[in-house]
CSV table of C-alpha atoms in Angstrom, one decimal:
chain,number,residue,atom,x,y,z
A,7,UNK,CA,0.0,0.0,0.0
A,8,UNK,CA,2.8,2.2,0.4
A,9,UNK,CA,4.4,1.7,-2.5
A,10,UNK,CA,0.8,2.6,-4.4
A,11,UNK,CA,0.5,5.8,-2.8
A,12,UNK,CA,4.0,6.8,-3.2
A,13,UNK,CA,3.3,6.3,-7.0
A,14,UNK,CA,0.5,8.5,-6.4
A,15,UNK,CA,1.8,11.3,-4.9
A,16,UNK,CA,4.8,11.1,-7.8
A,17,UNK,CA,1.9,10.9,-10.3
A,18,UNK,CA,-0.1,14.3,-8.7
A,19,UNK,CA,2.9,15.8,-7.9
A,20,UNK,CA,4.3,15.9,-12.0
A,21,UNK,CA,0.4,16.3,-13.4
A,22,UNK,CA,0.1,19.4,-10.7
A,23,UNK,CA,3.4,21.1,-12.0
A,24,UNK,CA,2.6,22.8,-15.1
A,25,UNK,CA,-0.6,24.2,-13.1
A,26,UNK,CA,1.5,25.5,-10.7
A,27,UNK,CA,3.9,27.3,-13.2
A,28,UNK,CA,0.8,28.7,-14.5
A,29,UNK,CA,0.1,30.1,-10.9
A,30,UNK,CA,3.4,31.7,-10.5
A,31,UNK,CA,3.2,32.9,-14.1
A,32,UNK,CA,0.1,34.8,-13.6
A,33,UNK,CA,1.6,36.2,-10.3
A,34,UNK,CA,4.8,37.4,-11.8
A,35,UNK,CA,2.4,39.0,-13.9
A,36,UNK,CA,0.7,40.9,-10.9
A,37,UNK,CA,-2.7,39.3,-12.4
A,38,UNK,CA,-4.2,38.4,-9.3
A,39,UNK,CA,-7.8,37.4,-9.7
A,40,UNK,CA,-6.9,35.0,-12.1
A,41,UNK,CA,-4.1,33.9,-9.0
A,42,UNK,CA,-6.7,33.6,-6.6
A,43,UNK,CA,-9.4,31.8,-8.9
A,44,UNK,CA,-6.7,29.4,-9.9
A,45,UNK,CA,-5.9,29.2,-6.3
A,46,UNK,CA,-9.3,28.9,-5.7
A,47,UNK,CA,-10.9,26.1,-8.6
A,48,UNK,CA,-9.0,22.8,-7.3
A,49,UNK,CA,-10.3,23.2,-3.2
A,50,UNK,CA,-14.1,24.1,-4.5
A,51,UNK,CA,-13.7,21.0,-7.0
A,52,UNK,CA,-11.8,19.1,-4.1
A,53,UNK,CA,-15.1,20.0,-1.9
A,54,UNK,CA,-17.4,19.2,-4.5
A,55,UNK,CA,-16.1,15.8,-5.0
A,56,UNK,CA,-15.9,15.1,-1.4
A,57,UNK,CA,-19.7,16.2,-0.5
A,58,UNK,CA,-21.1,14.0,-3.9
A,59,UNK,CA,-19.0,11.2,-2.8
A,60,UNK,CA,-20.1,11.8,0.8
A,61,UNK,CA,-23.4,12.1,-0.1
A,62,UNK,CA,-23.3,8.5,-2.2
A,63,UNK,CA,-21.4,6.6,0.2
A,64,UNK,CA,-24.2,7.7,3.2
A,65,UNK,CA,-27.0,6.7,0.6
A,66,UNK,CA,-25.1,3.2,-0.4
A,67,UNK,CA,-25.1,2.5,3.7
A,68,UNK,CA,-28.8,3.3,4.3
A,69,UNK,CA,-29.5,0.7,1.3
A,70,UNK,CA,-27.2,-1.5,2.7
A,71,UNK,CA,-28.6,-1.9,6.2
A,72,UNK,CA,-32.1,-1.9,4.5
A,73,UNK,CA,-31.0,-5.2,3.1
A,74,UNK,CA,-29.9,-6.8,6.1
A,75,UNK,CA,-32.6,-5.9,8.2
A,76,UNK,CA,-35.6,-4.9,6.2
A,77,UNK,CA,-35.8,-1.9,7.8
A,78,UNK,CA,-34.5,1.4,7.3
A,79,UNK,CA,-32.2,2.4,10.5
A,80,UNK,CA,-29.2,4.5,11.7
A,81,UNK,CA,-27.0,2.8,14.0
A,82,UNK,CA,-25.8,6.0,16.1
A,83,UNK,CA,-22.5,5.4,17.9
A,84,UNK,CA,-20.9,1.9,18.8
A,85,UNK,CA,-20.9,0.9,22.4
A,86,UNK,CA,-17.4,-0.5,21.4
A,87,UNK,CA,-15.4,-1.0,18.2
A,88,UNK,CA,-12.3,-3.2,17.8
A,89,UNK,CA,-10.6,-3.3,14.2
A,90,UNK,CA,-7.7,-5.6,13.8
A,91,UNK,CA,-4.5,-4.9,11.0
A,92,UNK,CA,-5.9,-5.4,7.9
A,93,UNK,CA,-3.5,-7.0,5.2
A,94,UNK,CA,-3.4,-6.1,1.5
A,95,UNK,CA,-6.3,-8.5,0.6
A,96,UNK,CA,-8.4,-7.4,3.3
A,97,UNK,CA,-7.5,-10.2,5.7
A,98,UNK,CA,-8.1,-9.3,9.3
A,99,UNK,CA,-11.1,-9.4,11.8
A,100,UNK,CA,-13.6,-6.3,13.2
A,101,UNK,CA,-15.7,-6.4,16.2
A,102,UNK,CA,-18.7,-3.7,16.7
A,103,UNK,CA,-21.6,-3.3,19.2
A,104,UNK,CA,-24.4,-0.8,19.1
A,105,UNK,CA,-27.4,-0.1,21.2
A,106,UNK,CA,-30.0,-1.8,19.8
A,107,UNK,CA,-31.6,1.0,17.6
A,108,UNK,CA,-35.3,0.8,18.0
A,109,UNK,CA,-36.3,0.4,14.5
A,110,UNK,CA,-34.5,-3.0,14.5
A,111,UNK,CA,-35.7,-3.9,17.7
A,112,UNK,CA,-39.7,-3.4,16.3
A,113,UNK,CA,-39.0,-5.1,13.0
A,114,UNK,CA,-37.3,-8.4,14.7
A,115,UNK,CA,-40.2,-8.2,17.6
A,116,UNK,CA,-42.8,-8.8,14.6
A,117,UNK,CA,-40.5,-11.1,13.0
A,118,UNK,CA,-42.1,-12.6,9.8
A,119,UNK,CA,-41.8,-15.3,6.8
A,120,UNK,CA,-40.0,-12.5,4.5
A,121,UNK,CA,-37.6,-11.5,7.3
A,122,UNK,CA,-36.8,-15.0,7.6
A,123,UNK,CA,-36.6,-16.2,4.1
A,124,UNK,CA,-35.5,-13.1,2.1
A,125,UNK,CA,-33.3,-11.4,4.6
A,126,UNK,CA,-30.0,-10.7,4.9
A,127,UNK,CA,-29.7,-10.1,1.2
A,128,UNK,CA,-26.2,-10.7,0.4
A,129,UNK,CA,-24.2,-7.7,-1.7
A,130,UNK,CA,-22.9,-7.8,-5.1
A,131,UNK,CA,-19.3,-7.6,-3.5
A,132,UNK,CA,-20.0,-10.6,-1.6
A,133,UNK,CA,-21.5,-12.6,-5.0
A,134,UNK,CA,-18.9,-16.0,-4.1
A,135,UNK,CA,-20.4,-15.8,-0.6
A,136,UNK,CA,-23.3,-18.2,1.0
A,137,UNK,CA,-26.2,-16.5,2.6
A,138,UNK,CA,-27.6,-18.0,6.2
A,139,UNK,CA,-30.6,-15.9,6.9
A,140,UNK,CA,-32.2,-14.9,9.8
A,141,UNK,CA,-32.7,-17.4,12.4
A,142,UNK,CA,-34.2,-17.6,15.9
A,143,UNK,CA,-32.0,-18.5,18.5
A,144,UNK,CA,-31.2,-21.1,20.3
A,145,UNK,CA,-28.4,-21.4,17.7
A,146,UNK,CA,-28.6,-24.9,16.3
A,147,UNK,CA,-25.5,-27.3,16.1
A,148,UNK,CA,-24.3,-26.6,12.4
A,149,UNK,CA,-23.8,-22.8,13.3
A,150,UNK,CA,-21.1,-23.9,16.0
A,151,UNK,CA,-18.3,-24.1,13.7
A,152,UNK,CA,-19.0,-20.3,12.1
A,153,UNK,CA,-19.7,-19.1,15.8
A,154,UNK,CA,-16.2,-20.4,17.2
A,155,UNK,CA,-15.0,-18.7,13.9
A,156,UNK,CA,-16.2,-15.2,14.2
A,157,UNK,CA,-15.6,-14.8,18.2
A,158,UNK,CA,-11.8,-15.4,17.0
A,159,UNK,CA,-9.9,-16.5,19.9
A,160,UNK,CA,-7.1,-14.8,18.6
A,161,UNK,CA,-8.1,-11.4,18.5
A,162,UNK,CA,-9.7,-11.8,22.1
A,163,UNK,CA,-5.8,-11.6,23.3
A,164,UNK,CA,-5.9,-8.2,22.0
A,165,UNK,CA,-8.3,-6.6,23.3
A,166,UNK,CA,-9.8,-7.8,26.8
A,167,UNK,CA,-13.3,-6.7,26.5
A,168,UNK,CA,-14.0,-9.1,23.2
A,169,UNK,CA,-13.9,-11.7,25.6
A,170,UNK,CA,-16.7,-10.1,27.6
A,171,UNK,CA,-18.6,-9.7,24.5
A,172,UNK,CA,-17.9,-12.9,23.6
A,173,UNK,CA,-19.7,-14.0,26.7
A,174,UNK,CA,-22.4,-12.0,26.1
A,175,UNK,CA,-23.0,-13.3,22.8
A,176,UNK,CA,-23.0,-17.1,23.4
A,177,UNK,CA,-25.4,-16.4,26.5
A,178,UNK,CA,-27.8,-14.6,23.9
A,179,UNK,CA,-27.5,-17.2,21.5
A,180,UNK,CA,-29.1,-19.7,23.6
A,181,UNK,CA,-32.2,-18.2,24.4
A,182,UNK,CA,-34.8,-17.1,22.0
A,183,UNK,CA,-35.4,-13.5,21.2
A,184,UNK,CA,-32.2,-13.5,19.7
A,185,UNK,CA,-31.8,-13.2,15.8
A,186,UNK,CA,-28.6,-14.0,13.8
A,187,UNK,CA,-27.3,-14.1,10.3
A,188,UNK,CA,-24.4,-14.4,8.4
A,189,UNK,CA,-22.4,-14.5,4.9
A,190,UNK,CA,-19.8,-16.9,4.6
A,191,UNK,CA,-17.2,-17.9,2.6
A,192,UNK,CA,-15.5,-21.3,3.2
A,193,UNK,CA,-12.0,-22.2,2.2
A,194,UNK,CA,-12.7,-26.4,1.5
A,195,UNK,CA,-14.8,-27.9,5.1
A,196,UNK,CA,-13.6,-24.7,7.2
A,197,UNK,CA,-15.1,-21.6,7.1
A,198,UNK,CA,-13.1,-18.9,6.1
A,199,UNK,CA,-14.9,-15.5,5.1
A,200,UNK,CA,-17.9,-14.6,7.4
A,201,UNK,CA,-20.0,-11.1,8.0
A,202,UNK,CA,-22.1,-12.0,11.4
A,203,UNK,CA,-25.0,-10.5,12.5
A,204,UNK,CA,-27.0,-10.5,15.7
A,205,UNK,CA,-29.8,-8.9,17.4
A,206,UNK,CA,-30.0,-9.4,21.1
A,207,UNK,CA,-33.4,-8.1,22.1
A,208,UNK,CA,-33.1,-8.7,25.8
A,209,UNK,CA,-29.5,-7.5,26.0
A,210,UNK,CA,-30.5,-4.7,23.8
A,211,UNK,CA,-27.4,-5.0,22.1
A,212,UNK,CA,-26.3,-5.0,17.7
A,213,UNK,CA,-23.6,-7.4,17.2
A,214,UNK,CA,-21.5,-6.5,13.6
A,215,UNK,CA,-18.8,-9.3,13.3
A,216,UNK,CA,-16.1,-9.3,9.9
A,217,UNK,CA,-13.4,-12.3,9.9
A,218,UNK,CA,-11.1,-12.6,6.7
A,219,UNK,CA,-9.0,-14.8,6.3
């Protein structure tokens, strides 16, 4: 990753130099509107680009969590966040809980057939991946081996509060009013790729689990 944005910065840094020439030619000049609009017409583009990208990015979310749980919803802030190293492939393992935001809460509370049948809906980025949708816990048997996966061991010796959380999340697991979900990739017999989901109603607690590997 470094070596790609060195190359960028090499890249902007030649494109940008006859612009700049043009700057200081205008200012040997004394023509100083044209300086300050020339000063001026990359930070309003820079500003423009940022708010439309902004804009898309919070739009592409909202669909997104619409698609996972039928509902449309903000999450707020995280009660707790852990995000391992990622390597150059994406590798690596994140960990979020959020209050349970009320418009989950009602929607999961009046669970129905298309919840349960049609929901997560996977995205195009995930195309390779298997969908598991939403379930009523107890967890059964088969989900063990994604369970033990997600709530990685490994990353727990990180960061002491996963363990807590980890807790937390087996104890909701095996009673009902507890919802889970996941996408999953599996290297061969072992799971290897996996987006978790769980909605703890009597906890009152979002679980948002990533493990690459």
């Amino acid at each position: 990753m470094t070596a790609i944005w060195a190359v960028g910065v090499i890249v902007v840094f030649f494109s940008s130099l006859p612009y700049g020439i043009w700057i200081l030619g205008s200012a040997f000049k004394k023509k100083w509107r044209k300086v300050i609009i020339l000063l001026a017409a990359p930070i309003i583009a820079g500003l423009v680009l940022w708010r439309t990208t902004l804009f898309f990015d919070t739009r592409a979310h909202a669909e997104y969590l619409v698609r996972i749980y039928d509902t449309k919803v903000e999450l707020g802030t995280p009660l707790f966040s852990y995000e391992s190293p990622r390597s150059f492939n994406g590798d690596g393992y994140s960990f979020v809980v959020y209050p349970l935001p009320a418009a989950i809460c009602n929607r999961f509370l009046s669970a129905d057939r298309r919840l349960l049948a049609e929901f997560p809906k996977c995205p195009d980025y995930r195309k390779h991946w298997t969908t598991h949708p939403w379930h009523e816990a107890p967890a059964d048997a088969n989900f063990s081996k994604y369970l033990d996966f997600a709530l990685s061991r490994y990353d727990a010796e990180s960061a002491a509060d996963l363990t807590i959380y980890f807790r937390a999340i087996r104890k909701a697991l095996a009673r009902k009013q507890t919802y889970y979900a996941f996408f999953v990739y599996d290297h061969e017999e072992y799971p290897g790729n996996i987006d978790l989901f769980i909605v703890d109603i009597l906890g009152n607690r979002l679980y948002l689990i990533n493990h690459n590997t």
